[in-house]
mmCIF file of C-alpha atoms in Angstrom:
data_model
loop_
_atom_site.group_PDB
_atom_site.id
_atom_site.type_symbol
_atom_site.label_atom_id
_atom_site.label_comp_id
_atom_site.label_asym_id
_atom_site.label_seq_id
_atom_site.Cartn_x
_atom_site.Cartn_y
_atom_site.Cartn_z
ATOM 1 C CA MET D 123 0.000 0.000 0.000
ATOM 2 C CA ALA D 124 0.992 3.616 -0.509
ATOM 3 C CA VAL D 125 0.636 6.519 1.910
ATOM 4 C CA SER D 126 0.145 10.028 0.604
ATOM 5 C CA GLY D 127 3.075 12.256 1.517
ATOM 6 C CA LYS D 128 5.349 9.336 2.385
ATOM 7 C CA PRO D 129 7.841 7.716 -0.005
ATOM 8 C CA GLY D 130 7.901 4.026 -0.791
ATOM 9 C CA LEU D 131 5.430 1.262 -0.097
ATOM 10 C CA TYR D 132 4.087 -0.224 3.101
ATOM 11 C CA ARG D 133 2.619 -3.459 4.401
ATOM 12 C CA LEU D 134 -0.424 -3.471 6.670
ATOM 13 C CA ILE D 135 0.417 -4.982 10.056
ATOM 14 C CA SER D 136 -2.674 -4.321 12.152
ATOM 15 C CA LYS D 137 -5.804 -2.234 12.383
ATOM 16 C CA GLY D 138 -7.166 -0.267 15.310
ATOM 17 C CA ASN D 139 -9.677 2.454 16.080
ATOM 18 C CA ASN D 140 -8.802 5.306 13.706
ATOM 19 C CA LEU D 141 -5.301 3.880 13.384
ATOM 20 C CA LEU D 142 -3.281 1.509 11.206
ATOM 21 C CA ILE D 143 0.139 0.078 11.934
ATOM 22 C CA ILE D 144 2.121 -0.183 8.718
ATOM 23 C CA GLU D 145 5.620 -1.446 7.908
ATOM 24 C CA SER D 146 7.927 0.006 5.264
ATOM 25 C CA LEU D 147 8.945 -2.551 2.653
ATOM 26 C CA ALA D 148 12.293 -0.785 2.327
ATOM 27 C CA ASP D 149 13.626 -0.566 5.890
ATOM 28 C CA LYS D 150 10.994 -2.627 7.787
ATOM 29 C CA LYS D 151 10.278 0.230 10.178
ATOM 30 C CA ARG D 152 6.764 0.277 11.603
ATOM 31 C CA ILE D 153 4.844 3.520 11.905
ATOM 32 C CA PRO D 154 1.244 4.511 12.667
ATOM 33 C CA ALA D 155 -1.058 5.811 9.953
ATOM 34 C CA HIS D 156 -3.890 7.959 11.241
ATOM 35 C CA THR D 157 -7.255 8.816 9.743
ATOM 36 C CA ARG D 158 -5.808 12.057 8.365
ATOM 37 C CA ASP D 159 -3.293 10.032 6.312
ATOM 38 C CA LYS D 160 -4.443 8.936 2.883
ATOM 39 C CA VAL D 161 -3.657 5.219 2.746
ATOM 40 C CA ILE D 162 -4.319 3.448 -0.545
ATOM 41 C CA SER D 163 -4.009 -0.213 -1.425
ATOM 42 C CA LEU D 164 -2.142 -0.768 -4.686
ATOM 43 C CA ALA D 165 -5.102 -2.806 -5.877
ATOM 44 C CA ASP D 166 -7.158 0.392 -5.756
ATOM 45 C CA VAL D 167 -4.696 2.600 -7.673
ATOM 46 C CA LEU D 168 -5.711 3.337 -11.247
ATOM 47 C CA VAL D 169 -3.915 5.086 -14.121
ATOM 48 C CA TYR D 170 -5.637 7.327 -16.648
ATOM 49 C CA THR D 171 -5.786 6.096 -20.238
ATOM 50 C CA ASP D 172 -7.600 7.220 -23.360
ATOM 51 C CA GLY D 173 -10.366 4.787 -22.391
ATOM 52 C CA ASP D 174 -11.067 3.080 -19.084
ATOM 53 C CA GLU D 175 -8.574 3.483 -16.259
ATOM 54 C CA ALA D 176 -5.896 0.805 -15.965
ATOM 55 C CA SER D 177 -5.106 -0.974 -12.715
ATOM 56 C CA VAL D 178 -1.614 -0.489 -11.302
ATOM 57 C CA SER D 179 -1.637 -4.188 -10.458
ATOM 58 C CA ASP D 180 -1.928 -5.003 -14.172
ATOM 59 C CA ILE D 181 0.714 -2.406 -15.070
ATOM 60 C CA LEU D 182 3.169 -3.881 -12.570
ATOM 61 C CA THR D 183 2.562 -7.292 -14.080
ATOM 62 C CA SER D 184 3.260 -5.868 -17.563
ATOM 63 C CA ILE D 185 6.545 -4.379 -16.321
ATOM 64 C CA LYS D 186 7.482 -7.770 -14.903
ATOM 65 C CA VAL D 187 6.794 -9.408 -18.270
ATOM 66 C CA LYS D 188 8.763 -6.739 -20.150
ATOM 67 C CA GLU D 189 11.752 -7.049 -17.816
ATOM 68 C CA GLU D 190 11.407 -10.851 -17.607
ATOM 69 C CA GLY D 191 11.128 -10.677 -13.848
ATOM 70 C CA GLY D 192 14.194 -8.480 -13.457
ATOM 71 C CA LYS D 193 14.806 -4.867 -12.493
ATOM 72 C CA VAL D 194 13.688 -1.898 -14.560
ATOM 73 C CA SER D 195 16.112 -1.415 -17.457
ATOM 74 C CA LEU D 196 15.995 2.367 -17.108
ATOM 75 C CA ASP D 197 18.256 4.229 -14.700
ATOM 76 C CA LEU D 198 15.531 5.978 -12.715
ATOM 77 C CA THR D 199 17.963 8.448 -11.192
ATOM 78 C CA LYS D 200 18.965 9.765 -14.620
ATOM 79 C CA ALA D 201 15.979 8.979 -16.859
ATOM 80 C CA GLN D 202 14.607 11.997 -18.713
ATOM 81 C CA PRO D 203 10.844 12.690 -19.008
ATOM 82 C CA GLU D 204 10.716 11.578 -22.643
ATOM 83 C CA GLU D 205 12.540 8.343 -21.809
ATOM 84 C CA LEU D 206 10.006 7.615 -19.086
ATOM 85 C CA ARG D 207 7.090 8.271 -21.451
ATOM 86 C CA THR D 208 8.614 6.056 -24.151
ATOM 87 C CA TYR D 209 9.173 3.238 -21.673
ATOM 88 C CA PHE D 210 5.673 3.539 -20.242
ATOM 89 C CA ALA D 211 4.144 3.523 -23.706
ATOM 90 C CA GLU D 212 5.559 0.027 -24.181
ATOM 91 C CA ILE D 213 3.758 -1.034 -21.003
ATOM 92 C CA LEU D 214 0.546 0.909 -21.469
ATOM 93 C CA PRO D 215 0.297 2.241 -25.042
ATOM 94 C CA ASN D 216 -2.910 4.207 -24.472
ATOM 95 C CA PHE D 217 -1.950 5.983 -21.243
ATOM 96 C CA ASP D 218 -3.180 9.573 -21.074
ATOM 97 C CA ARG D 219 -0.156 11.735 -22.000
ATOM 98 C CA GLU D 220 -1.759 14.863 -20.588
ATOM 99 C CA ARG D 221 -2.820 13.498 -17.202
ATOM 100 C CA VAL D 222 -0.042 11.003 -16.455
ATOM 101 C CA TYR D 223 3.169 12.884 -15.694
ATOM 102 C CA PRO D 224 6.761 11.582 -15.819
ATOM 103 C CA THR D 225 6.836 11.788 -12.016
ATOM 104 C CA ASP D 226 3.847 9.414 -11.894
ATOM 105 C CA ILE D 227 5.608 6.999 -14.231
ATOM 106 C CA LYS D 228 8.793 7.113 -12.161
ATOM 107 C CA LYS D 229 6.780 6.454 -8.981
ATOM 108 C CA ILE D 230 5.178 3.337 -10.481
ATOM 109 C CA LEU D 231 8.547 2.045 -11.696
ATOM 110 C CA LYS D 232 10.013 2.619 -8.237
ATOM 111 C CA TRP D 233 7.092 0.724 -6.718
ATOM 112 C CA TYR D 234 7.889 -2.189 -9.003
ATOM 113 C CA GLU D 235 11.518 -2.229 -7.845
ATOM 114 C CA ILE D 236 10.554 -1.981 -4.161
ATOM 115 C CA LEU D 237 8.170 -4.919 -4.495
ATOM 116 C CA LEU D 238 10.744 -6.904 -6.434
ATOM 117 C CA ALA D 239 13.423 -6.256 -3.783
ATOM 118 C CA ASP D 240 10.975 -7.453 -1.107
ATOM 119 C CA GLY D 241 10.417 -10.705 -2.980
ATOM 120 C CA ILE D 242 6.890 -9.809 -4.099
ATOM 121 C CA THR D 243 6.399 -10.845 -7.708
ATOM 122 C CA ASP D 244 2.664 -11.569 -7.753
ATOM 123 C CA PHE D 245 1.001 -8.200 -8.269
ATOM 124 C CA SER D 246 -2.542 -9.496 -8.583
ATOM 125 C CA LYS D 247 -5.297 -7.884 -6.535
ATOM 126 C CA LYS D 248 -5.949 -11.088 -4.605
ATOM 127 C CA GLU D 249 -2.660 -10.661 -2.771
ATOM 128 C CA ASP D 250 -3.924 -7.465 -1.143
ATOM 129 C CA LYS D 251 -7.152 -9.200 -0.194
ATOM 130 C CA GLU D 252 -5.272 -12.116 1.355
ATOM 131 C CA GLU D 253 -3.172 -9.652 3.361
ATOM 132 C CA ASP D 254 -6.329 -7.997 4.693
ATOM 133 C CA LYS D 255 -7.763 -11.405 5.619
ATOM 134 C CA GLU D 256 -4.560 -12.292 7.436
ATOM 135 C CA VAL D 257 -4.644 -9.053 9.425
ATOM 136 C CA ASP D 258 -8.327 -9.565 10.258
ATOM 137 C CA ALA D 259 -7.565 -13.124 11.402
ATOM 138 C CA LYS D 260 -4.779 -11.872 13.668
ATOM 139 C CA GLU D 261 -7.083 -9.250 15.127
ATOM 140 C CA GLU D 262 -9.803 -11.821 15.742
ATOM 141 C CA GLU D 263 -7.275 -14.091 17.442
ATOM 142 C CA ALA D 264 -6.030 -11.223 19.586
ATOM 143 C CA THR D 265 -9.619 -10.329 20.499
ATOM 144 C CA SER D 266 -10.298 -13.935 21.490
ATOM 145 C CA GLU D 267 -7.172 -13.976 23.628
ATOM 146 C CA ASP D 268 -8.227 -10.745 25.316
ATOM 147 C CA ALA D 269 -11.683 -12.162 25.947
ATOM 148 C CA GLY D 270 -10.085 -15.252 27.456
ATOM 149 C CA LYS D 271 -7.954 -13.099 29.735
ATOM 150 C CA VAL D 272 -11.002 -11.124 30.828
ATOM 151 C CA ALA D 273 -12.940 -14.305 31.516
ATOM 152 C CA LYS D 274 -10.006 -15.712 33.465
ATOM 153 C CA ALA D 275 -9.705 -12.522 35.471
ATOM 154 C CA ALA D 276 -13.453 -12.570 36.122
ATOM 155 C CA GLY D 277 -13.191 -16.167 37.295
ATOM 156 C CA ALA D 278 -10.350 -15.269 39.605
ATOM 157 C CA SER D 279 -12.339 -12.330 40.967
ATOM 158 C CA SER D 280 -15.314 -14.609 41.513
ATOM 159 C CA LYS D 281 -13.178 -17.088 43.435
ATOM 160 C CA THR D 282 -11.710 -14.269 45.513
ATOM 161 C CA ALA D 283 -15.191 -12.945 46.230
ATOM 162 C CA LYS D 284 -16.388 -16.390 47.293
ATOM 163 C CA ALA D 285 -13.367 -16.841 49.529
ATOM 164 C CA THR D 286 -13.946 -13.408 51.068
ATOM 165 C CA THR D 287 -17.631 -14.202 51.619
ATOM 166 C CA ALA D 288 -16.732 -17.524 53.228
ATOM 167 C CA LYS D 289 -14.198 -15.772 55.437
ATOM 168 C CA ARG D 290 -16.782 -13.198 56.442
ATOM 169 C CA LYS D 291 -19.278 -15.939 57.229
ATOM 170 C CA GLY D 292 -16.633 -17.621 59.350
ATOM 171 C CA SER D 293 -15.989 -14.340 61.137
ATOM 172 C CA SER D 294 -19.712 -13.945 61.670
ATOM 173 C CA ILE D 295 -19.981 -17.377 63.220
ATOM 174 C CA ALA D 296 -16.961 -16.726 65.375
ATOM 175 C CA SER D 297 -18.356 -13.359 66.441
ATOM 176 C CA THR D 298 -21.700 -14.955 67.232
ATOM 177 C CA LYS D 299 -19.982 -17.588 69.370
ATOM 178 C CA ALA D 300 -17.952 -14.917 71.096
ATOM 179 C CA THR D 301 -21.125 -12.965 71.719
ATOM 180 C CA ALA D 302 -22.850 -15.957 73.211
ATOM 181 C CA THR D 303 -19.889 -16.550 75.497
ATOM 182 C CA THR D 304 -19.772 -12.922 76.526
ATOM 183 C CA THR D 305 -23.502 -12.922 77.130
ATOM 184 C CA LYS D 306 -23.117 -15.757 79.576
ATOM 185 C CA SER D 307 -20.428 -13.979 81.519
ATOM 186 C CA LYS D 308 -21.946 -10.485 81.135
ATOM 187 C CA PRO D 309 -25.699 -10.717 80.549
ATOM 188 C CA THR D 310 -25.971 -7.123 79.349
ATOM 189 C CA ALA D 311 -27.897 -6.845 76.054
ATOM 190 C CA LYS D 312 -26.583 -3.325 75.299
ATOM 191 C CA THR D 313 -22.970 -4.545 75.126
ATOM 192 C CA MET D 314 -23.790 -7.255 72.546
ATOM 193 C CA THR D 315 -26.084 -5.301 70.243
ATOM 194 C CA PRO D 316 -23.325 -3.276 68.491
ATOM 195 C CA LYS D 317 -21.334 -6.460 67.820
ATOM 196 C CA LYS D 318 -24.316 -8.170 66.252
ATOM 197 C CA SER D 319 -25.036 -5.059 64.171
ATOM 198 C CA VAL D 320 -21.439 -4.938 62.885
ATOM 199 C CA VAL D 321 -21.577 -8.574 61.893
ATOM 200 C CA GLY D 322 -24.888 -8.027 60.162
ATOM 201 C CA ALA D 323 -23.425 -5.042 58.266
ATOM 202 C CA LYS D 324 -20.471 -7.116 57.096
ATOM 203 C CA ARG D 325 -22.778 -9.829 55.810
ATOM 204 C CA GLY D 326 -24.674 -7.338 53.735
ATOM 205 C CA SER D 327 -21.536 -5.597 52.337
#
């Protein structure tokens, strides 16, 4: 995929809320792409022609055929505008000369070389779709793992709550026994009432 304002090509790593994590095919550095960034899959890039627009995926495949799977025969650092147009005409004879600039042609040729250097030689649209499926699968797996962690934590909390309740019940029984003992030695109802009330409050908490 390409990102407007950023050189080179990128691979989608993961998706988030209003955020994508992408990896440069050139240096493998990962960066975030926000909603304000214009991120475009190569499968969705089209080139103007004298008729219907041509898919960049098909153009990249044509370059591969022309170069027999090798690098671009032009020196892109020195190629002149007319050389770029002549080369591109061999790939896409009916490209729109007025709307497709030499800089656009050079960008596409650079994309081809970046993909080739990364070992990507299948430029069909299905590759982009498979990448999206893979990312979605990873996200679903991560979501399942998170759900499992939450459930585990909830189970642990439930066990802790049960243990605390049991402990409180034990304390209540012990307090009741202590109260009964105290009542025998000091038969004063006023002394025991606060203790019973505290125990009752703990049971309800």
